[in-house]
Short mmCIF file of C-alpha atoms in Angstrom, two decimals:
data_model
loop_
_atom_site.label_atom_id
_atom_site.label_comp_id
_atom_site.label_asym_id
_atom_site.label_seq_id
_atom_site.Cartn_x
_atom_site.Cartn_y
_atom_site.Cartn_z
CA MET A 26 25.53 -14.47 2.49
CA THR A 27 22.76 -14.95 5.04
CA GLU A 28 20.10 -17.41 3.94
CA ILE A 29 16.77 -15.91 2.95
CA LEU A 30 14.06 -17.53 5.07
CA ASN A 31 11.09 -19.22 3.44
CA SER A 32 9.18 -18.71 6.69
CA VAL A 33 10.05 -16.19 9.39
CA ALA A 34 8.59 -18.66 11.90
CA THR A 35 11.77 -20.71 11.44
CA MET A 36 14.11 -17.91 12.55
CA THR A 37 16.88 -19.02 14.94
CA PRO A 38 19.30 -17.07 17.17
CA GLN A 39 22.13 -18.04 14.83
CA TRP A 40 20.29 -16.75 11.77
CA LEU A 41 19.46 -13.40 13.36
CA GLN A 42 23.03 -13.01 14.66
CA GLU A 43 24.43 -13.57 11.20
CA ALA A 44 21.85 -11.40 9.44
CA LEU A 45 22.31 -8.42 11.78
CA THR A 46 26.10 -8.68 11.54
CA GLU A 47 26.05 -8.90 7.75
CA ALA A 48 23.78 -5.84 7.65
CA GLY A 49 26.43 -3.80 9.47
CA HIS A 50 25.21 -4.02 13.05
CA ALA A 51 27.26 -5.36 15.95
CA PRO A 52 24.99 -7.52 18.08
CA PRO A 53 26.32 -9.25 21.16
CA PRO A 54 25.76 -13.02 21.17
CA ILE A 55 22.07 -13.83 20.81
CA SER A 56 21.00 -16.60 23.16
CA ALA A 57 17.35 -16.95 22.19
CA VAL A 58 14.64 -15.67 19.89
CA GLU A 59 10.90 -16.05 20.36
CA VAL A 60 8.78 -15.76 17.23
CA ARG A 61 5.06 -15.14 17.67
CA PRO A 62 2.22 -14.03 15.41
CA MET A 63 1.30 -10.38 15.37
CA ASP A 64 -1.94 -9.79 17.26
CA ASP A 65 -5.01 -9.44 15.02
CA PHE A 66 -2.92 -9.72 11.88
CA LEU A 67 -3.29 -12.23 9.09
CA GLY A 68 -1.52 -11.14 5.93
CA ALA A 69 -2.95 -12.07 2.56
CA MET A 70 0.41 -11.68 0.81
CA GLY A 71 3.05 -11.92 3.52
CA GLU A 72 3.90 -13.70 6.75
CA VAL A 73 4.48 -11.15 9.52
CA VAL A 74 5.64 -11.94 13.06
CA ILE A 75 7.07 -10.31 16.17
CA VAL A 76 10.55 -11.48 17.15
CA SER A 77 11.68 -11.09 20.79
CA VAL A 78 15.44 -11.35 21.32
CA ASP A 79 17.63 -12.23 24.32
CA TYR A 80 21.17 -10.80 24.05
CA ASN A 81 24.18 -11.93 26.09
CA GLY A 82 25.53 -8.44 26.52
CA ASP A 83 24.65 -4.77 26.27
CA THR A 84 23.44 -3.37 22.97
CA ASP A 85 21.53 -0.48 21.48
CA LEU A 86 19.68 -2.89 19.22
CA PRO A 87 15.98 -3.42 19.99
CA ASP A 88 14.88 -6.46 21.95
CA GLU A 89 11.88 -6.81 19.64
CA PHE A 90 11.57 -6.64 15.86
CA VAL A 91 8.94 -7.25 13.21
CA ALA A 92 9.97 -9.80 10.57
CA LYS A 93 8.23 -10.54 7.30
CA CYS A 94 8.55 -12.68 4.19
CA PRO A 95 6.24 -13.67 1.31
CA MET A 96 3.43 -16.13 1.97
CA ASP A 97 3.88 -19.54 0.36
CA ASN A 98 0.62 -19.77 -1.57
CA GLU A 99 -0.53 -19.28 -5.16
CA PHE A 100 -2.44 -16.03 -4.52
CA ALA A 101 0.65 -14.43 -2.97
CA ARG A 102 2.93 -15.73 -5.71
CA GLN A 103 0.67 -14.35 -8.44
CA ASN A 104 0.50 -11.00 -6.72
CA ALA A 105 4.29 -10.89 -6.34
CA GLN A 106 4.68 -11.68 -10.03
CA VAL A 107 2.45 -8.78 -11.03
CA MET A 108 3.28 -6.21 -8.38
CA VAL A 109 6.94 -7.19 -7.66
CA SER A 110 6.07 -6.25 -4.09
CA TYR A 111 9.15 -7.48 -2.26
CA GLN A 112 11.48 -6.13 -4.92
CA ARG A 113 9.91 -2.72 -4.40
CA GLU A 114 10.07 -2.95 -0.60
CA HIS A 115 13.71 -4.06 -0.76
CA GLY A 116 14.54 -1.16 -3.07
CA PHE A 117 12.67 1.34 -0.95
CA TYR A 118 14.51 0.43 2.25
CA ASP A 119 17.84 0.22 0.44
CA HIS A 120 17.58 3.51 -1.44
CA LEU A 121 14.73 5.80 -0.42
CA ALA A 122 13.53 5.24 3.15
CA GLY A 123 16.13 7.48 4.78
CA GLN A 124 15.67 10.16 2.17
CA VAL A 125 11.87 10.18 2.51
CA ALA A 126 12.17 10.42 6.29
CA ALA A 127 14.59 13.35 5.94
CA ARG A 128 12.65 15.27 3.29
CA THR A 129 9.10 14.82 4.61
CA ASN A 130 7.09 14.51 7.82
CA ILE A 131 6.41 10.83 7.16
CA THR A 132 7.78 8.46 9.80
CA ILE A 133 8.96 5.04 8.60
CA PRO A 134 10.06 2.05 10.72
CA ALA A 135 13.83 1.53 10.76
CA CYS A 136 15.07 -1.46 8.77
CA PHE A 137 17.72 -3.77 10.26
CA VAL A 138 17.84 -6.68 7.78
CA ASN A 139 16.81 -6.41 4.14
CA LEU A 140 17.36 -9.58 2.10
CA PHE A 141 16.01 -10.17 -1.40
CA ASP A 142 16.74 -12.60 -4.24
CA PRO A 143 15.92 -11.03 -7.64
CA GLU A 144 15.80 -14.45 -9.28
CA THR A 145 13.22 -16.08 -7.00
CA HIS A 146 11.75 -12.96 -5.31
CA ALA A 147 12.36 -14.63 -1.95
CA ALA A 148 12.75 -12.00 0.76
CA THR A 149 13.23 -11.56 4.48
CA LEU A 150 12.82 -8.18 6.14
CA VAL A 151 13.53 -7.36 9.80
CA ILE A 152 12.31 -3.93 10.84
CA GLU A 153 11.63 -1.86 13.91
CA ARG A 154 8.62 -2.81 15.99
CA ILE A 155 6.56 0.32 16.60
CA HIS A 156 5.37 -0.13 20.16
CA PRO A 157 3.42 1.12 22.02
CA ALA A 158 1.12 2.23 19.24
CA THR A 159 -2.51 1.98 18.17
CA LYS A 160 -3.17 0.17 14.91
CA GLY A 161 -5.20 1.91 12.27
CA ASP A 162 -8.29 0.03 11.17
CA ILE A 163 -10.14 0.72 7.94
CA LEU A 164 -13.20 -1.04 9.34
CA ASP A 165 -13.51 1.67 12.01
CA GLY A 166 -11.93 4.67 10.35
CA THR A 167 -10.26 7.33 12.48
CA ASN A 168 -11.00 10.79 13.80
CA PHE A 169 -10.73 13.93 11.72
CA GLU A 170 -7.56 15.17 13.41
CA ARG A 171 -5.63 12.00 12.61
CA MET A 172 -6.94 11.92 9.06
CA HIS A 173 -5.97 15.58 8.67
CA THR A 174 -2.40 14.68 9.68
CA LEU A 175 -2.28 11.70 7.30
CA VAL A 176 -3.52 13.82 4.40
CA GLY A 177 -1.05 16.62 5.13
CA ASN A 178 1.92 14.28 5.46
CA LEU A 179 0.97 12.56 2.22
CA ALA A 180 0.74 15.90 0.41
CA GLY A 181 4.16 16.78 1.81
CA MET A 182 5.72 13.68 0.26
CA HIS A 183 3.95 14.23 -3.04
CA GLY A 184 5.12 17.83 -3.17
CA ALA A 185 8.71 17.01 -2.18
CA TYR A 186 9.04 14.48 -5.00
CA TRP A 187 6.92 16.22 -7.61
CA MET A 188 8.24 15.23 -11.07
CA ASP A 189 11.62 14.54 -9.39
CA GLY A 190 13.92 13.19 -12.10
CA SER A 191 16.15 11.47 -9.55
CA LEU A 192 13.44 8.86 -9.11
CA HIS A 193 14.24 7.58 -12.59
CA GLU A 194 17.61 6.44 -11.20
CA GLN A 195 15.81 3.89 -9.02
CA ALA A 196 15.46 0.95 -11.43
CA TRP A 197 13.26 -0.97 -8.96
CA LEU A 198 10.74 1.90 -8.72
CA ILE A 199 8.15 1.02 -11.33
CA ASP A 200 5.70 3.29 -13.10
CA TRP A 201 2.55 2.43 -15.02
CA ASN A 202 4.62 1.21 -17.99
CA ALA A 203 6.05 -1.71 -15.98
CA PRO A 204 5.65 -4.91 -18.05
CA THR A 205 4.84 -6.98 -14.96
CA LEU A 206 1.56 -5.12 -14.51
CA LEU A 207 0.28 -6.67 -17.73
CA ALA A 208 0.49 -10.15 -16.18
CA GLY A 209 -2.44 -9.30 -13.93
CA ILE A 210 -4.86 -8.45 -16.74
CA PRO A 211 -6.41 -11.92 -17.33
CA ARG A 212 -6.99 -12.45 -13.61
CA THR A 213 -8.58 -9.00 -13.23
CA GLN A 214 -10.86 -9.54 -16.22
CA GLU A 215 -11.93 -12.99 -15.01
CA CYS A 216 -12.70 -11.68 -11.52
CA TRP A 217 -14.75 -8.87 -13.07
CA ARG A 218 -16.86 -11.32 -15.07
CA ASN A 219 -17.44 -13.38 -11.93
CA MET A 220 -18.23 -10.26 -9.95
CA ARG A 221 -20.85 -9.14 -12.43
CA GLU A 222 -22.45 -12.60 -12.53
CA GLN A 223 -22.52 -13.21 -8.79
CA TYR A 224 -22.87 -9.72 -7.29
CA PRO A 225 -24.49 -7.44 -9.88
CA GLN A 226 -25.98 -5.26 -7.14
CA TYR A 227 -22.69 -3.62 -6.19
CA HIS A 228 -22.00 -1.38 -9.20
CA SER A 229 -24.25 1.17 -10.87
CA ASP A 230 -24.66 1.02 -14.63
CA ASP A 231 -22.35 4.02 -15.00
CA LEU A 232 -19.58 2.38 -12.97
CA VAL A 233 -20.00 -0.90 -14.86
CA ALA A 234 -19.59 0.97 -18.12
CA MET A 235 -16.53 2.76 -16.77
CA ALA A 236 -14.84 -0.45 -15.58
CA ASP A 237 -15.72 -2.19 -18.86
CA VAL A 238 -13.87 0.52 -20.79
CA PHE A 239 -10.76 0.14 -18.63
CA LEU A 240 -10.74 -3.65 -18.73
CA ALA A 241 -11.28 -3.75 -22.49
CA ASP A 242 -7.87 -2.13 -23.10
CA VAL A 243 -5.82 -2.11 -19.92
CA PRO A 244 -2.39 -1.56 -21.57
CA ALA A 245 -3.58 1.61 -23.29
CA TRP A 246 -5.03 3.01 -20.07
CA LEU A 247 -1.90 2.19 -18.07
CA GLY A 248 0.08 4.09 -20.70
CA ARG A 249 -2.20 7.07 -20.22
CA PHE A 250 -1.77 6.84 -16.45
CA ALA A 251 2.00 7.07 -16.98
CA GLN A 252 1.56 10.31 -18.94
CA ARG A 253 -0.10 12.15 -16.07
CA PRO A 254 1.97 14.43 -13.80
CA TRP A 255 3.61 12.15 -11.28
CA THR A 256 5.39 11.92 -7.97
CA LEU A 257 6.48 9.29 -5.46
CA ILE A 258 3.47 7.45 -4.05
CA HIS A 259 3.06 4.77 -1.39
CA GLN A 260 0.17 3.16 -3.33
CA ASP A 261 -1.34 1.43 -0.31
CA TYR A 262 -1.73 4.44 1.97
CA GLU A 263 -4.68 3.37 4.13
CA LEU A 264 -5.37 2.95 7.81
CA ASP A 265 -4.36 -0.70 8.08
CA ASN A 266 -0.86 0.46 7.14
CA VAL A 267 -0.69 3.13 9.83
CA LEU A 268 0.42 2.85 13.46
CA PHE A 269 -0.50 5.78 15.69
CA ARG A 270 2.03 6.73 18.37
CA ASP A 271 1.68 9.63 20.75
CA ASP A 272 4.03 11.67 18.54
CA GLY A 273 2.14 10.94 15.33
CA PRO A 274 1.51 8.28 12.69
CA VAL A 275 4.07 5.77 11.42
CA ILE A 276 3.54 4.45 7.89
CA VAL A 277 4.30 0.77 7.26
CA ASP A 278 4.12 -1.74 4.38
CA TRP A 279 6.28 -0.05 1.74
CA GLN A 280 5.74 -2.84 -0.80
CA SER A 281 4.03 -0.75 -3.45
CA PRO A 282 5.87 2.58 -3.96
CA MET A 283 5.92 3.79 -7.55
CA ARG A 284 6.00 6.85 -9.79
CA SER A 285 2.38 7.78 -10.32
CA PHE A 286 -0.19 10.53 -10.34
CA PRO A 287 -0.88 11.43 -6.68
CA GLY A 288 -4.63 10.87 -6.68
CA MET A 289 -3.83 7.17 -6.43
CA ASP A 290 -2.68 7.71 -2.84
CA LEU A 291 -5.11 10.36 -1.71
CA GLY A 292 -8.06 8.69 -3.40
CA TRP A 293 -7.23 5.31 -1.88
CA LEU A 294 -6.91 6.78 1.61
CA LEU A 295 -10.26 8.57 1.41
CA MET A 296 -12.05 5.68 -0.29
CA ALA A 297 -10.72 2.85 1.86
CA SER A 298 -10.42 4.53 5.26
CA HIS A 299 -13.27 7.00 5.66
CA ASN A 300 -15.96 7.00 8.31
CA ASP A 301 -18.92 9.29 8.90
CA GLU A 302 -16.80 11.90 10.69
CA THR A 303 -14.10 12.21 8.04
CA LEU A 304 -16.57 11.91 5.18
CA ALA A 305 -18.61 14.83 6.50
CA ARG A 306 -15.47 17.00 6.46
CA GLU A 307 -13.87 15.64 3.29
CA PRO A 308 -13.87 19.07 1.55
CA GLU A 309 -11.63 20.37 4.35
CA LEU A 310 -9.26 17.44 3.82
CA LEU A 311 -9.08 18.12 0.08
CA ASP A 312 -8.32 21.81 0.66
CA HIS A 313 -5.66 20.84 3.21
CA TYR A 314 -4.07 18.48 0.70
CA ARG A 315 -3.87 21.18 -1.97
CA ARG A 316 -2.25 23.68 0.41
CA GLU A 317 0.33 21.22 1.71
CA LEU A 318 1.11 19.93 -1.80
CA ALA A 319 2.01 23.42 -2.97
CA ALA A 320 3.90 24.27 0.23
CA ALA A 321 6.12 21.18 -0.21
CA GLY A 322 7.12 22.03 -3.79
CA GLY A 323 4.22 20.64 -5.78
CA PRO A 324 1.85 22.54 -8.07
CA GLN A 325 -0.73 25.12 -7.05
CA TRP A 326 -3.66 22.86 -7.80
CA SER A 327 -7.19 24.14 -7.92
CA ALA A 328 -10.09 22.16 -6.49
CA GLU A 329 -10.93 21.20 -10.07
CA ASP A 330 -7.39 19.91 -10.71
CA LEU A 331 -7.58 17.68 -7.65
CA ALA A 332 -11.08 16.47 -8.51
CA GLU A 333 -9.80 15.41 -11.94
CA ASP A 334 -6.90 13.47 -10.44
CA LEU A 335 -9.23 11.73 -7.99
CA ALA A 336 -11.50 10.74 -10.88
CA TRP A 337 -8.59 9.04 -12.63
CA ALA A 338 -7.73 7.24 -9.40
CA ALA A 339 -11.33 6.10 -8.93
CA PHE A 340 -11.34 4.89 -12.54
CA PHE A 341 -8.48 2.55 -11.65
CA TRP A 342 -9.59 1.44 -8.19
CA VAL A 343 -13.19 0.68 -9.21
CA SER A 344 -11.82 -1.44 -12.04
CA VAL A 345 -9.52 -3.56 -9.83
CA SER A 346 -10.75 -3.53 -6.22
CA HIS A 347 -13.08 -6.44 -6.95
CA VAL A 348 -10.08 -8.78 -7.36
CA PRO A 349 -9.13 -9.32 -3.68
CA TYR A 350 -12.82 -9.34 -2.79
CA MET A 351 -13.53 -12.18 -5.23
CA GLU A 352 -10.32 -14.02 -4.28
CA THR A 353 -11.36 -14.15 -0.61
CA VAL A 354 -15.17 -14.28 -0.72
CA GLN A 355 -15.15 -18.04 -0.10
CA PHE A 356 -13.70 -17.48 3.38
CA GLY A 357 -16.75 -15.52 4.53
CA GLU A 358 -17.11 -12.45 6.68
CA GLU A 359 -15.92 -14.18 9.84
CA PHE A 360 -12.42 -13.55 8.47
CA ARG A 361 -11.25 -10.00 8.92
CA PHE A 362 -9.16 -9.96 5.75
CA HIS A 363 -12.29 -10.58 3.68
CA ARG A 364 -14.26 -7.92 5.57
CA ARG A 365 -11.34 -5.59 4.86
CA PHE A 366 -11.43 -6.29 1.12
CA LYS A 367 -15.21 -5.87 1.12
CA ALA A 368 -14.84 -2.48 2.82
CA MET A 369 -12.27 -1.48 0.20
CA LEU A 370 -14.58 -2.55 -2.63
CA GLU A 371 -17.52 -0.64 -1.20
CA GLY A 372 -15.31 2.36 -0.42
CA THR A 373 -14.04 2.63 -3.99
CA ILE A 374 -17.58 2.49 -5.33
CA ALA A 375 -18.81 5.16 -2.91
CA GLY A 376 -15.82 7.40 -3.64
CA ALA A 377 -16.28 7.12 -7.39
CA GLU A 378 -19.93 8.03 -6.99
CA ARG A 379 -19.41 11.09 -4.80
CA TRP A 380 -16.56 12.39 -6.99
CA GLY A 381 -18.54 11.88 -10.20
CA ALA A 382 -15.76 9.74 -11.65
CA ALA A 383 -17.82 8.05 -14.36
CA GLU A 384 -19.05 11.35 -15.74
CA ARG A 385 -15.61 12.95 -15.60
CA MET A 386 -13.91 10.02 -17.32
CA LYS A 387 -16.35 10.17 -20.25
CA ALA A 388 -14.32 13.13 -21.51
CA HIS A 389 -11.28 10.84 -21.86
CA MET A 390 -12.96 7.82 -23.46
#
């Protein structure tokens, strides 16, 4: 079996030759690989690089790939323990990626090598490089037309997999009852205490009260999340995980798929990735989502139904989005990854406020 790399920066021609062959491809001899960092990318959880390949012979295989593996630091290890991120990405590419691409309008990079060790959670993934393409950026947002497409494609996936019992056959595909999620509770609670002490200006009294209720009994609330109508979600569907080609968006970073209520995806997209243009026309996006959800096989949701689901999503995101912010605040705003987490924190707060999440959730407390 091909060795799983601890760092994709150490990839050699021999390793890639063996890995591609073992995965069922037929590469000609590989004479050289060049591994270089991805422009403007610094992963908080994973190491991601571009791999350029020289072949000694003709092939239909790409001459460039993207390769990724877990970061070797405590923050990444803790996150992997809680979120089982690489296990989920491995399972997605092994079992669902082709199906999702066939059943929906969502475009996913092709996977060429997919290695994972369930004992250590070591992983190496080699996927298609989407190029040329424009990277999405949550710090800038995007135009209404692109956001309209992203919302519609998301609704299409949610509708296609609405309460789909076949998803239960995917043992790697967690839901809110996953025991690993409980491992993150102490860290989340500690970060919340630190957040309230150091940055009390961020949250209104109503949002503080809402987050306090969630964090006082996380297991019970996760159990209630699992009881809501569910579908297949990406769970990190935001602009930094989108590449825009001329023929439409490509969705990357499938480390977090799960069975969940759909507001988790739609809410996160609109909270984390909005700008003034898309915010001004958010009601149109919500109506578009409802239409496309029903057209793809989901329910005929009313505006009130969707508003309720978004409130539940905001309840969760407001209660946890402070964690990456607090984990990276020491780096300062000169680092993009901290500015990104700050934008996510502020976006969840603003979304919860405009959707009246605290008031809506009082009915469930």
